[in-house]
Each structure stands twice: as structure tokens, then as C-alpha cells.
PDB file of C-alpha atoms and ligand atoms in Angstrom:
ATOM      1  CA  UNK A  18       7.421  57.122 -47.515  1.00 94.00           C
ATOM      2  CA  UNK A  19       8.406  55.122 -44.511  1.00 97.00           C
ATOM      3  CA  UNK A  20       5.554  53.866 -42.085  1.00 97.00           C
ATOM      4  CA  UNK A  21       6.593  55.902 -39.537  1.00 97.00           C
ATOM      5  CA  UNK A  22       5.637  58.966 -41.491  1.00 97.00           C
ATOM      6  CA  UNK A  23       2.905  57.673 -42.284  1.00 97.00           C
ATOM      7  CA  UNK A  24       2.038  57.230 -39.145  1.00 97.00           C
ATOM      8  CA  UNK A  25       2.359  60.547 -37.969  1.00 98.00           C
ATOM      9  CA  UNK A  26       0.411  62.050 -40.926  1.00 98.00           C
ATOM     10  CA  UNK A  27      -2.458  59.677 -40.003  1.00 98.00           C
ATOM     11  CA  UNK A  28      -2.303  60.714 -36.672  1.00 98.00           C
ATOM     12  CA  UNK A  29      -1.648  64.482 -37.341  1.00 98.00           C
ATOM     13  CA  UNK A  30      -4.998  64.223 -39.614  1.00 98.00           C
ATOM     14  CA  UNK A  31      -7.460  62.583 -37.766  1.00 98.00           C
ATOM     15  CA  UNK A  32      -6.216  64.615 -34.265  1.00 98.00           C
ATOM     16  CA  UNK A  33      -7.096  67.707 -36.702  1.00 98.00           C
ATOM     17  CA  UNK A  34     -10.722  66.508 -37.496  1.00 97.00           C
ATOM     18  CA  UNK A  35     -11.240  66.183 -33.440  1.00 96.00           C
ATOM     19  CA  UNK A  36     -10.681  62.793 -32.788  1.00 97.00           C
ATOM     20  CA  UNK A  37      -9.158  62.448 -29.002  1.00 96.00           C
ATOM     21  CA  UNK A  38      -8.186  58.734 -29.551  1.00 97.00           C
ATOM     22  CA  UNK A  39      -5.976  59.682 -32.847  1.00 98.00           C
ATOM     23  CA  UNK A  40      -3.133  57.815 -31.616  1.00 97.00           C
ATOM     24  CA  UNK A  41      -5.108  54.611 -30.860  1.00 97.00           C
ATOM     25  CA  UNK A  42      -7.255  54.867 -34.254  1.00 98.00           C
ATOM     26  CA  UNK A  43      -4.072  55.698 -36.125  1.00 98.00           C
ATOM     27  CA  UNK A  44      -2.621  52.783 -35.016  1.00 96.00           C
ATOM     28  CA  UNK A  45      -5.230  50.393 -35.670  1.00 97.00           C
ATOM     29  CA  UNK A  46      -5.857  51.471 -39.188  1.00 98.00           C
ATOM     30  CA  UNK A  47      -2.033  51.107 -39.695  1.00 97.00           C
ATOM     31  CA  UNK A  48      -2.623  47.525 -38.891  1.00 96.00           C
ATOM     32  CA  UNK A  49      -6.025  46.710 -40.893  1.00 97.00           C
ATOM     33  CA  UNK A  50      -4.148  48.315 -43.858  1.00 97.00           C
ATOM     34  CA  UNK A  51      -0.506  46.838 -43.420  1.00 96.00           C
ATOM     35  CA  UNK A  52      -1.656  43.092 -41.506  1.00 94.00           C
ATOM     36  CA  UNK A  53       1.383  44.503 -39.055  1.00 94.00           C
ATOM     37  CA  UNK A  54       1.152  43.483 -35.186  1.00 90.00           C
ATOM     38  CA  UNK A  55       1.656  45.644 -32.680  1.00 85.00           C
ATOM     39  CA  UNK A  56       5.113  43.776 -31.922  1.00 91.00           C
ATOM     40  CA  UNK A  57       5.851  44.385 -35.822  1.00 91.00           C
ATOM     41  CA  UNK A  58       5.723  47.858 -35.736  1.00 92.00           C
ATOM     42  CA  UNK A  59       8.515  48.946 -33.862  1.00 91.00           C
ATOM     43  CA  UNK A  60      10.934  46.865 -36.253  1.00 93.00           C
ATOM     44  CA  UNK A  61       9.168  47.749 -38.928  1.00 94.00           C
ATOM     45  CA  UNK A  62       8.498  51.109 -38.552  1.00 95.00           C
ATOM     46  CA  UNK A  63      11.416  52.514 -40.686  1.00 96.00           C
ATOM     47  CA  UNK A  64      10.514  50.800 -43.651  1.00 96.00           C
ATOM     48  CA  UNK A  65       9.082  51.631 -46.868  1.00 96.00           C
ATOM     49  CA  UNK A  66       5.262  51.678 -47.449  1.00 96.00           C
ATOM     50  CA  UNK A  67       4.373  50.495 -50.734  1.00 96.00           C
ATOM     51  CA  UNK A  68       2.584  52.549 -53.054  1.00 97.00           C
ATOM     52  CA  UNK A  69      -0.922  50.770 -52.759  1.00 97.00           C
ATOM     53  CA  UNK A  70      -0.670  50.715 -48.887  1.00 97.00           C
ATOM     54  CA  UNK A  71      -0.308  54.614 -48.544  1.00 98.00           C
ATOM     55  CA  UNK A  72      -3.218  54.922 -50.552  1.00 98.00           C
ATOM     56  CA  UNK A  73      -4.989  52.818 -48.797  1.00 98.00           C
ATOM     57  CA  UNK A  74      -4.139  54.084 -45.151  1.00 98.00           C
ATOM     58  CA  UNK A  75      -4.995  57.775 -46.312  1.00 98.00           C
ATOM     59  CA  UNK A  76      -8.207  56.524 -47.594  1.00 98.00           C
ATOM     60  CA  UNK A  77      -9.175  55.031 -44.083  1.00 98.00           C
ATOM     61  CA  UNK A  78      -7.711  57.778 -42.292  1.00 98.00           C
ATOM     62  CA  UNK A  79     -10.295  60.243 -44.467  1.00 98.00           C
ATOM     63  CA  UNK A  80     -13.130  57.995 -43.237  1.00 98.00           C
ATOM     64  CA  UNK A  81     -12.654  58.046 -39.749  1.00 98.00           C
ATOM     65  CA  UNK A  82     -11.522  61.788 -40.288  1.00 98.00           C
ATOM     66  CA  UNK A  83     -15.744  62.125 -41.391  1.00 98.00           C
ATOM     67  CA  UNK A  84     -16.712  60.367 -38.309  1.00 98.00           C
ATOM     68  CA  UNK A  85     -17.301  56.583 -39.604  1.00 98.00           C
ATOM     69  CA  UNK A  86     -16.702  54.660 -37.128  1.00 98.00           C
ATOM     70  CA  UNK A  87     -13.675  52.888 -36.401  1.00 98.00           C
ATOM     71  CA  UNK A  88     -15.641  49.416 -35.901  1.00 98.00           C
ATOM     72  CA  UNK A  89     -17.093  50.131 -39.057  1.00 98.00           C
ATOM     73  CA  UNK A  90     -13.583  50.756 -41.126  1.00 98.00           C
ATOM     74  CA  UNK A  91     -11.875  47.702 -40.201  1.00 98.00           C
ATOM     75  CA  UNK A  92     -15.197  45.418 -39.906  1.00 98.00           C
ATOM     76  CA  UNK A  93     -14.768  44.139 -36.363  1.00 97.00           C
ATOM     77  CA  UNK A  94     -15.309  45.009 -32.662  1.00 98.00           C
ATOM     78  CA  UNK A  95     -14.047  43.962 -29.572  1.00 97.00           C
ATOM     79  CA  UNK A  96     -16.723  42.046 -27.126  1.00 98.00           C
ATOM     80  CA  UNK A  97     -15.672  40.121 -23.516  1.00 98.00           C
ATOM     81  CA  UNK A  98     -12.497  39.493 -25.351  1.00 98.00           C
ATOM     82  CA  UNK A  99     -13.526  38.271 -29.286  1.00 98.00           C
ATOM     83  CA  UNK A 100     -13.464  40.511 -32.083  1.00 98.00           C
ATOM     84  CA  UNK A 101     -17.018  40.230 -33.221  1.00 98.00           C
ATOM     85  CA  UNK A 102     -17.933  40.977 -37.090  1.00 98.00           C
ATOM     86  CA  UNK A 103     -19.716  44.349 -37.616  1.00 98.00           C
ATOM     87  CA  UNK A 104     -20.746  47.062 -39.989  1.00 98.00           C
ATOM     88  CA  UNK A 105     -23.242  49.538 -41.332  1.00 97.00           C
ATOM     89  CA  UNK A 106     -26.895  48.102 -40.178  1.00 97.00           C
ATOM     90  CA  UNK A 107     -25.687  46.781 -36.841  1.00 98.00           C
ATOM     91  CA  UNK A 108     -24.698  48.821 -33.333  1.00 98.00           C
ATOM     92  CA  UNK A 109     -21.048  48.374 -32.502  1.00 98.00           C
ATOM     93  CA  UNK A 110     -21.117  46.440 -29.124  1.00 98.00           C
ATOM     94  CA  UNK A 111     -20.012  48.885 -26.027  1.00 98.00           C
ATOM     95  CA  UNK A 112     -17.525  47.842 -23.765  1.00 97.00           C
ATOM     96  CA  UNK A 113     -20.741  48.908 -20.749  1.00 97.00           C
ATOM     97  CA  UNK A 114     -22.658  45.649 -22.611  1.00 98.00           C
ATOM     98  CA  UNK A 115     -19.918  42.972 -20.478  1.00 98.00           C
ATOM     99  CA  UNK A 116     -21.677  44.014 -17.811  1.00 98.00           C
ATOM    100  CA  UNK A 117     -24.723  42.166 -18.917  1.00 98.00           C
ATOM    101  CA  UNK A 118     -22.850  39.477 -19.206  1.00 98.00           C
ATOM    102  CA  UNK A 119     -21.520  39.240 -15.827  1.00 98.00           C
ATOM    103  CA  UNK A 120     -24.831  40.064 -13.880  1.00 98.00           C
ATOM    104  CA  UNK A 121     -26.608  37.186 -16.461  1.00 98.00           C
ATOM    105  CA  UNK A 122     -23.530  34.435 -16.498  1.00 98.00           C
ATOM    106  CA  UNK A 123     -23.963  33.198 -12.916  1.00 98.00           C
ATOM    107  CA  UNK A 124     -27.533  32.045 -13.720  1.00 98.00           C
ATOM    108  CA  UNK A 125     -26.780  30.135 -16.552  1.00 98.00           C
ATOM    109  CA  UNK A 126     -27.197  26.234 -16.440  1.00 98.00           C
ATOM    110  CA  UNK A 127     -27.077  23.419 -18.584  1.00 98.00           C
ATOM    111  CA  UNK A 128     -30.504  22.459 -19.631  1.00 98.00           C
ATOM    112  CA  UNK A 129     -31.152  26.263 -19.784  1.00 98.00           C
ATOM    113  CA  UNK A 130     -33.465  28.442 -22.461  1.00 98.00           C
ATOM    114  CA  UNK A 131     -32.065  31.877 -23.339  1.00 98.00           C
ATOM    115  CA  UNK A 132     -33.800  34.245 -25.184  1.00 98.00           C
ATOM    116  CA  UNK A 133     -31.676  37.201 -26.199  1.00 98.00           C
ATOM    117  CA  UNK A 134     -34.491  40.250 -27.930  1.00 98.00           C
ATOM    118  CA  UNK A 135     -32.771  42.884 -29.973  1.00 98.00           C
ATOM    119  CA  UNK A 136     -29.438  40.646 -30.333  1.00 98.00           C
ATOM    120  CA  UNK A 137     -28.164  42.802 -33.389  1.00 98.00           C
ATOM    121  CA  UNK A 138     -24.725  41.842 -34.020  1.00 98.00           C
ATOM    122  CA  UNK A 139     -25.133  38.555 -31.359  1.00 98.00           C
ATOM    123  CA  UNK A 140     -22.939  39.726 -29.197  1.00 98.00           C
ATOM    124  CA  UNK A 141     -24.804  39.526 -25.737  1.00 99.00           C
ATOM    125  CA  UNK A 142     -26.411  35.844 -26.818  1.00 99.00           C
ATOM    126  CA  UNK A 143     -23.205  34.535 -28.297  1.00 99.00           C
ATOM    127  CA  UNK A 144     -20.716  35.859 -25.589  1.00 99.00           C
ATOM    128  CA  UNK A 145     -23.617  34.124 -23.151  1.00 98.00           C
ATOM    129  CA  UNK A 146     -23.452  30.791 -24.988  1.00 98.00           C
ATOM    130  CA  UNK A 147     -19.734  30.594 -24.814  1.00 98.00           C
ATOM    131  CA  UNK A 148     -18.785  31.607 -21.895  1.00 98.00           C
ATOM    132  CA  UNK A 149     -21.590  29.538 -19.450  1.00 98.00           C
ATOM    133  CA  UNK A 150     -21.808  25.905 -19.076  1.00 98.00           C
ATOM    134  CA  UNK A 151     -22.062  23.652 -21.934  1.00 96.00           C
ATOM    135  CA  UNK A 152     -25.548  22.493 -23.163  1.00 97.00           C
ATOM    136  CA  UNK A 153     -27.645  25.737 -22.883  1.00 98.00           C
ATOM    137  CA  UNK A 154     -29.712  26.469 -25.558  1.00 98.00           C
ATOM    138  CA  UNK A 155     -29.941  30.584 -26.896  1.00 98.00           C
ATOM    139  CA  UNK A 156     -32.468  32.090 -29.142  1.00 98.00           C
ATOM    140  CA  UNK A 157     -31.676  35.515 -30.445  1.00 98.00           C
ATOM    141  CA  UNK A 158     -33.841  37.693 -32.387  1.00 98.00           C
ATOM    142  CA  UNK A 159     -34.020  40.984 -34.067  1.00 98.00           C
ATOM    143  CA  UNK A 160     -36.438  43.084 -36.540  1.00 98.00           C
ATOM    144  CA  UNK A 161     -33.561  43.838 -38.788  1.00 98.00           C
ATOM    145  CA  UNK A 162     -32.672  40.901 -41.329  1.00 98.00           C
ATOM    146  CA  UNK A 163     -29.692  43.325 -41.911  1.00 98.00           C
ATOM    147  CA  UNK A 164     -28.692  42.706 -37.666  1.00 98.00           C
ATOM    148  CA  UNK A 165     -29.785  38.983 -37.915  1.00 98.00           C
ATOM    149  CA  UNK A 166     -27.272  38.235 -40.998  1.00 98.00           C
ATOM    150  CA  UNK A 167     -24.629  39.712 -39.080  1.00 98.00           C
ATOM    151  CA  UNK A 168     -25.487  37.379 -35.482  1.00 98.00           C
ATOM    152  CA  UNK A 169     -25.313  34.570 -37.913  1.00 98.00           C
ATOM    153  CA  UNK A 170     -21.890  35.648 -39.354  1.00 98.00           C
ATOM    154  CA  UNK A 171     -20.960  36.070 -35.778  1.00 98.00           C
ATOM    155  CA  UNK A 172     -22.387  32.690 -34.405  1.00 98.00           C
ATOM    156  CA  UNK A 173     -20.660  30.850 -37.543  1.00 98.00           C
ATOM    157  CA  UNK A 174     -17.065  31.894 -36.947  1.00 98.00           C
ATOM    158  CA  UNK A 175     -17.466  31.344 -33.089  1.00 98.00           C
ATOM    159  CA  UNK A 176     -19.160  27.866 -34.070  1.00 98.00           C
ATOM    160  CA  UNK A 177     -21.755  28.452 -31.586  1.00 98.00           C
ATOM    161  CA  UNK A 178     -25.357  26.567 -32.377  1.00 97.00           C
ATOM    162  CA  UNK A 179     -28.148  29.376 -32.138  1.00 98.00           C
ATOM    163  CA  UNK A 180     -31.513  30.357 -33.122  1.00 98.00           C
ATOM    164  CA  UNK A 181     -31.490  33.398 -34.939  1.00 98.00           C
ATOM    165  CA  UNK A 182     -35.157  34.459 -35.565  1.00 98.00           C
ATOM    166  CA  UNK A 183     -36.747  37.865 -37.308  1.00 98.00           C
ATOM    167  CA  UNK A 184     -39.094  38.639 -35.180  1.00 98.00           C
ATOM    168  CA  UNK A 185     -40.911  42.407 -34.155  1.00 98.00           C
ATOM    169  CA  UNK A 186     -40.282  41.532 -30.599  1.00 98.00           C
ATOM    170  CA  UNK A 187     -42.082  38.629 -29.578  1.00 98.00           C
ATOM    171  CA  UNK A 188     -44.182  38.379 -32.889  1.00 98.00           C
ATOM    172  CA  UNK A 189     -41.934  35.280 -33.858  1.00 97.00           C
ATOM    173  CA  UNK A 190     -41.393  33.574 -30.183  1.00 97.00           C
ATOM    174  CA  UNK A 191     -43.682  30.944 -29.279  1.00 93.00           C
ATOM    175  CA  UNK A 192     -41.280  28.914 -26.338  1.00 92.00           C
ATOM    176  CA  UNK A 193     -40.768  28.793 -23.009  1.00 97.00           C
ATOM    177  CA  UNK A 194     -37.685  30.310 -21.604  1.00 98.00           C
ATOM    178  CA  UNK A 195     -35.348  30.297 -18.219  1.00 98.00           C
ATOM    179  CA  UNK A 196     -33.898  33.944 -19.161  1.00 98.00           C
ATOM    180  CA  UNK A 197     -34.766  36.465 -21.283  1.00 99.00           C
ATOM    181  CA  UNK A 198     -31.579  39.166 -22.015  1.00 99.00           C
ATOM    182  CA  UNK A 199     -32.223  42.266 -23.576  1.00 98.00           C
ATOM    183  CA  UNK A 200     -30.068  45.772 -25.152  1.00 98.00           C
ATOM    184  CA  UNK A 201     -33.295  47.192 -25.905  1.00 98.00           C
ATOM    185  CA  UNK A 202     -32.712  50.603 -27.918  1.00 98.00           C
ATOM    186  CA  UNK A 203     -32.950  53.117 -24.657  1.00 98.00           C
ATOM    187  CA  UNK A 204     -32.587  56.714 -26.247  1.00 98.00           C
ATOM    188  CA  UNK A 205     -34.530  59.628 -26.073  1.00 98.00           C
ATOM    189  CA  UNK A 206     -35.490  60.396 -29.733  1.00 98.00           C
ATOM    190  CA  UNK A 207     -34.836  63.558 -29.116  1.00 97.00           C
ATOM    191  CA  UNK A 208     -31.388  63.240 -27.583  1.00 97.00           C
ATOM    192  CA  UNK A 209     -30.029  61.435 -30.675  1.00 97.00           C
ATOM    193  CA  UNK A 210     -29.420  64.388 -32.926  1.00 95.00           C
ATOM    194  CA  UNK A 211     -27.159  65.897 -29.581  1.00 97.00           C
ATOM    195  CA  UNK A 212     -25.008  61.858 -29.812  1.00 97.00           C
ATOM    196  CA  UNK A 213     -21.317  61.950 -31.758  1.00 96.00           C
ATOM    197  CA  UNK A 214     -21.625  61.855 -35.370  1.00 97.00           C
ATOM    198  CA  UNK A 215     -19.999  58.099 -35.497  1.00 98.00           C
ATOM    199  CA  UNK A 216     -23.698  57.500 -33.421  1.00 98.00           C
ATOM    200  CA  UNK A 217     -25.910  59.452 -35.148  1.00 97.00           C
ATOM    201  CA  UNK A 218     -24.795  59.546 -38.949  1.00 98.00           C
ATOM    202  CA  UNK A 219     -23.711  56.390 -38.861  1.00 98.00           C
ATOM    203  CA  UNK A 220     -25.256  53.585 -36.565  1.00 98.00           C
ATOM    204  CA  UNK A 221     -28.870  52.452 -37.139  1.00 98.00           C
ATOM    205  CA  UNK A 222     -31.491  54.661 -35.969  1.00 98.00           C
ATOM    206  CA  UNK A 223     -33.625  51.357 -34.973  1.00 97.00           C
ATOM    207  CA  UNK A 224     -30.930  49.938 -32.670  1.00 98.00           C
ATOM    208  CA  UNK A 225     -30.761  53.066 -30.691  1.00 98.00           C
ATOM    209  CA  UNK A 226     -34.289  54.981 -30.720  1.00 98.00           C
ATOM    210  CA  UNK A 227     -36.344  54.368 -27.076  1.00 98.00           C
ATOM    211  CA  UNK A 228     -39.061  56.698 -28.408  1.00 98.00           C
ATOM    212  CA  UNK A 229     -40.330  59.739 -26.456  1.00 97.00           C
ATOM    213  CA  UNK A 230     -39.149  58.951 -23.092  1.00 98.00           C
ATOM    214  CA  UNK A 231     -36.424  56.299 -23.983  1.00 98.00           C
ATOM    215  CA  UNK A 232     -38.744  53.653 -22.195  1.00 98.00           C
ATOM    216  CA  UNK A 233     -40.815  51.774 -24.690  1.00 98.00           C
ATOM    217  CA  UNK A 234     -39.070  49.163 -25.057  1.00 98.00           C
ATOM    218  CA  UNK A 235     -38.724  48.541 -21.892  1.00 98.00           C
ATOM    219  CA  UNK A 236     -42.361  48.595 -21.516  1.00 98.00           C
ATOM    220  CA  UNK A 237     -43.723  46.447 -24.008  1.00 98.00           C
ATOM    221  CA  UNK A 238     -40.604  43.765 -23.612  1.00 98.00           C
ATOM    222  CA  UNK A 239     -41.459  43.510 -19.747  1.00 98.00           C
ATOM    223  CA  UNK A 240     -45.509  43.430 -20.725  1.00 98.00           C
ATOM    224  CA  UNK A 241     -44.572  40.211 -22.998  1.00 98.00           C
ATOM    225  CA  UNK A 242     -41.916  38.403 -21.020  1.00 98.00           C
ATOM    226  CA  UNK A 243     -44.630  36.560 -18.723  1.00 98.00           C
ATOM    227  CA  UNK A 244     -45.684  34.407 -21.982  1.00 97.00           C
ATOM    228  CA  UNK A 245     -42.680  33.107 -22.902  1.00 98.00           C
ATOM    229  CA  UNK A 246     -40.512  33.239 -19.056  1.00 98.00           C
ATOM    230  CA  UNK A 247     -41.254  30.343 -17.010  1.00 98.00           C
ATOM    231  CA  UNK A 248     -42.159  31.400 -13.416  1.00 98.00           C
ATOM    232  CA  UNK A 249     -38.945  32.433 -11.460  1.00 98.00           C
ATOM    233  CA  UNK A 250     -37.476  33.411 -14.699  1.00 98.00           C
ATOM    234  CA  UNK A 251     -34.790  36.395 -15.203  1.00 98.00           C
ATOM    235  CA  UNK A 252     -35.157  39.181 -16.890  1.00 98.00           C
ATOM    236  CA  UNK A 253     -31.693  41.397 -17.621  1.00 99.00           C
ATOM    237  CA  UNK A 254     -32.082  44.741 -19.187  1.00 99.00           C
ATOM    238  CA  UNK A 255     -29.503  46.807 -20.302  1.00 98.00           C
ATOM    239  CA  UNK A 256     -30.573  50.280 -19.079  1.00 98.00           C
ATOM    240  CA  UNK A 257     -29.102  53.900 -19.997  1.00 98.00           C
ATOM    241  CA  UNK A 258     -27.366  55.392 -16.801  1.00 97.00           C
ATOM    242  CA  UNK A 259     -30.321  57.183 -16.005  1.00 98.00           C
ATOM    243  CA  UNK A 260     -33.040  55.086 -16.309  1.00 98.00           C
ATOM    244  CA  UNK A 261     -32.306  52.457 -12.777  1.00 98.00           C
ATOM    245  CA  UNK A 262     -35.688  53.608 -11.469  1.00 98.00           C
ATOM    246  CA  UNK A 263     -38.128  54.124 -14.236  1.00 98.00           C
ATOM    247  CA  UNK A 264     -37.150  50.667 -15.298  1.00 98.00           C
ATOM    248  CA  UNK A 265     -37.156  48.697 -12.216  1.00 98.00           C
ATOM    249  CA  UNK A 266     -40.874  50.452 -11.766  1.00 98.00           C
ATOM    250  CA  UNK A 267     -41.763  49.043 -15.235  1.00 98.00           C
ATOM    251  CA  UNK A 268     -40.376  45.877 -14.117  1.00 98.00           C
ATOM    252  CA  UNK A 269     -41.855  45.584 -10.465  1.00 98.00           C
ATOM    253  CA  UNK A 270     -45.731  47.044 -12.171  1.00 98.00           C
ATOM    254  CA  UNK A 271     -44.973  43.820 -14.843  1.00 98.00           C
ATOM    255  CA  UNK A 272     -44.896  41.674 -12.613  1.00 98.00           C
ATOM    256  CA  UNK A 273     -41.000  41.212 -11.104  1.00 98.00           C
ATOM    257  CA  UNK A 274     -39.617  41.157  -7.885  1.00 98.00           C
ATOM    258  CA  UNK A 275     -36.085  41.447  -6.455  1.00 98.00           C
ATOM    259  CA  UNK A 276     -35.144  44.193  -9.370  1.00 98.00           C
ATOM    260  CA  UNK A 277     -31.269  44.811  -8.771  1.00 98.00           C
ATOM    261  CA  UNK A 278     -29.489  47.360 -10.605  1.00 98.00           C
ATOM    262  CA  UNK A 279     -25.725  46.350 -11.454  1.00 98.00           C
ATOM    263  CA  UNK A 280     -23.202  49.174 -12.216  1.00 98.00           C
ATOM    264  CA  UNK A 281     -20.391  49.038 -15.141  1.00 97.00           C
ATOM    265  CA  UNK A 282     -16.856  50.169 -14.545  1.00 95.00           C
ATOM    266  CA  UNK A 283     -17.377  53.924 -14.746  1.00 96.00           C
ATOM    267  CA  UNK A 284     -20.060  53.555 -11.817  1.00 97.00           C
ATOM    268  CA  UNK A 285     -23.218  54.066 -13.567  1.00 98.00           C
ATOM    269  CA  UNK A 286     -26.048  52.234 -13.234  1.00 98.00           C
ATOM    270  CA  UNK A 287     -26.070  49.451 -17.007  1.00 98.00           C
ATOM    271  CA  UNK A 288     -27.913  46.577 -16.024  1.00 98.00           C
ATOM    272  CA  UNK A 289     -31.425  45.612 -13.962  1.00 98.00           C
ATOM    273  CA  UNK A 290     -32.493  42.139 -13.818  1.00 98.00           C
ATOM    274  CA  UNK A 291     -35.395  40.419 -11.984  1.00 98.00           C
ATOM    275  CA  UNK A 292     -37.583  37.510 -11.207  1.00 98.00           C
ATOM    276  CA  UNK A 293     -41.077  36.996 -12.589  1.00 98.00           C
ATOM    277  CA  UNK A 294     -43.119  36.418  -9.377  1.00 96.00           C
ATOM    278  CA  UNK A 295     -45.059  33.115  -9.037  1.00 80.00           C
TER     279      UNK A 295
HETATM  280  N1  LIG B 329     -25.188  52.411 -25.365  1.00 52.31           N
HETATM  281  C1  LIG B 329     -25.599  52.961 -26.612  1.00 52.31           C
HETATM  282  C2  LIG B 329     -25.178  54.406 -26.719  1.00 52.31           C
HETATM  283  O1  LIG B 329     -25.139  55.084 -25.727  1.00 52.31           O
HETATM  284  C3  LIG B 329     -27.097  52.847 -26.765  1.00 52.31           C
HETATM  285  C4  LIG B 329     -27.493  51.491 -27.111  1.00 52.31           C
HETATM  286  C5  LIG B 329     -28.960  51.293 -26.990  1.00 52.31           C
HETATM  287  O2  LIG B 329     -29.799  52.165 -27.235  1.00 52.31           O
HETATM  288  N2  LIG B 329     -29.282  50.125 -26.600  1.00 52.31           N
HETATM  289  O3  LIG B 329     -24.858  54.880 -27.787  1.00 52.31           O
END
């Protein structure tokens, strides 16, 4: 069978089991499984598949035709332009988390502390780290040995010098810092079992679940922060596109001023940060 055909099956297959992006997922499972480029492809494209490499694309193609996640399949995900490592026992990073970044990168400066809380697979700490000035120093921590093993993969093959720390949010932390980030898990327990299966069946339950109201996190990392956040300190919350105003109350009652809310690309509201008042 030439790759072209195989192509199309893939395609034809997942686009059958639902999938919108079958075109795009086809494609990149074409390349995990072949090592072809996108530039190969076309030249490529009437040649012969060997044997083992058709049974290997219609093995991925029947995962992601039962939902597993695409990130998951070929072990990586895109992040502020790096292909960060990922898989079962981490969240994927979302293309809505650069907007953390960009809100939070302005305020970095050498000399600085960062404390990233809930870093799973590093990629808000790490991104931070490489992209500000040189000589900031980033702590990252999660509660999941399985997330932390992954943010040290991740910090390895990006030769970035971090603190990767198990800790049940501040259990662990003992500094002082200049910024605290956060991705807190933000939703409503009972909204989960209504997410995408690739979410729900697949993605850990602990990187996503806010409790009741989606909140508590929120709550008890803003009730901490003033132990470890020196005075005049940042505090940058991811937040679900819902939540600008419950959070920036938790943050103003805890003790912050001059709350903004930052939007991501689609125009919801992803990101308040604020000062903890002298
Ligand atoms: N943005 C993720 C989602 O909507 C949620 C991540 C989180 O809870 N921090 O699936």
C-alpha cells in the first residue's frame, strides 16, 4: 500500500469515530510512525509503506479513534514554540496556558525567585525560565511524583536548572519568592464527566478537579502565598473563562491589590495576576 492510501484510510477512520481535526491528526501520526516531514510527504507520498509501518499507523490511528489523546500517542506537545515531553499522568499543556506566560514574562528579572505550584509537565516554569532574562531562579512543584518525573524530563532536554519539589501545595516550600505562577486544577467536579473523552478518560483527574465550585485551589493557594511572596510580589493564576470575578475576589479578600484579568486569543478571560499589598 502506498502512503497516500494510507493516508486516506487513516483519515477516513478517525473522521468516522468523530474526530473534526482528522486531517491534522492523520497527518501527524503519519509522521510519528514514518519520521517523514511535512516537506517529505508530498514526494513521498506515492511510495510504498512497508509492512511494519502500516501496522503501526493503523494501530495509532485505532487509539486516537478511542479518544487517547493525540499528545499522548506520539509523546510530545507543543508549548510557546517547544515540543514538551508528555503522557499518561500529566495534563497536555493548552495553547490558552501562553497566555500566562506573556502576562508573567514582563516581570521577570535577573536575581528573581519563581515559584511555579501545580507545574505538572513544567511547562509554565520552564517556558518562564527560558524565555526571561538570564539568572532567575524557578522552583516548580507538584503532588504527583508521576507530573514531577515528567518536569524533570522536560527541564533536562531544555537544559534548564530547576527545582522540582513534591510538595501538597506549600507543604514542601519553605523560601521566599518574587512570583508565584500557578495552573491550579479549576473544574467543577461535576462538569468533568460532561469534558471530551481525550479529558476525562484519559488525563489525570488531579490535574483538572477544582472541587465543588472549581475554586479551591484558588482559595487555599492565595491563603498561603503571603508566607512564601515577598511584599509587592505577583501572583498569576490561570483561571477558567468564567471564573475572572470569583477569583480576583479570592485574591483582593487574600490580601492583593491591582487584580487584572488578561484575555487569551479567543477573548476569554485565562489569566489574573496581582500584588500582595504591603
Ligand atoms: N484548561 C484545562 C481544560 O479546560 C483545565 C486545566 C486545569 O484545570 N487547570 O481542560
Amino acid at each position: 500500500m502506498i502512503w497516500r492510501e494510507l493516508f486516506a484510510e487513516g483519515k477516513g477512520r478517525l473522521e468516522a469515530s468523530g474526530n473534526e481535526d482528522s486531517f491534522y491528526d492523520a497527518r501527524a501520526l503519519l509522521q510519528f510512525v514514518s519520521g517523514m516531514t511535512m516537506t517529505d510527504y508530498p514526494l513521498r507520498a506515492g511510495e510504498e509503506a512497508g509492512a511494519h509501518e502500516v501496522r503501526a499507523f493503523r494501530e495509532v490511528i485505532s487509539r486516537r479513534c478511542a479518544h487517547e489523546p493525540l499528545q499522548y500517542i506520539t509523546g510530545y506537545a507543543p508549548f510557546f514554540g517547544r515540543d514538551f515531553l508528555v503522557r499518561p499522568g500529566v495534563l497536555i499543556p493548552r495553547f490558552d496556558t501562553e497566555t500566562l506566560i506573556e502576562a508573567v514574562l514582563p516581570h521577570l528579572c535577573p536575581g528573581m525567585r519563581l515559584l511555579d505550584m501545580c507545574t505538572g509537565s513544567g511547562c509554565i516554569l520552564l517556558t518562564l525560565l527560558l524565555e526571561g532574562p538570564s539568572g532567575v531562579s524557578g522552583t516548580g512543584t507538584d503532588i504527583s511524583e508521576e507530573a514531577l518525573a515528567v518536569a524533570r524530563e522536560n527541564a533536562e532536554r531544555f537544559h534548564v536548572n530547576a527545582a522540582l519539589v513534591q510538595s501538597n501545595l506549600y507543604s514542601n516550600i519553605h523560601g521566599v519568592y518574587d512570583i508565584i505562577t500557578s495552573n491550579p486544577p479549576y473544574i467543577r467536579t461535576r462538569v468533568i464527566d460532561m469534558l471530551a473523552p481525550e479529558v476525562r478518560d484519559h488525563e489525570p483527574r488531579l490535574a483538572l478537579d477544582g472541587e465543588e465550585d472549581g475554586l479551591a485551589f484558588y482559595r487555599r493557594i492565595t491563603k498561603g502565598a503571603p508566607a512564601v511572596l515577598k511584599t509587592g510580589g505577583l501572583l498569576a493564576f490561570e483561571i477558567g473563562y468564567d471564573q475572572a470575578e470569583s477569583v480576583t475576589a479570592i485574591m483582593e479578600e487574600g490580601g492583593f491589590s491591582r487584580v487584572n484579568v488578561f484575555k487569551d486569543l479567543a477573548g476569554n478571560p485565562r489569566v489574573a495576576a496581582g500584588y500582595l499589598q504591603e
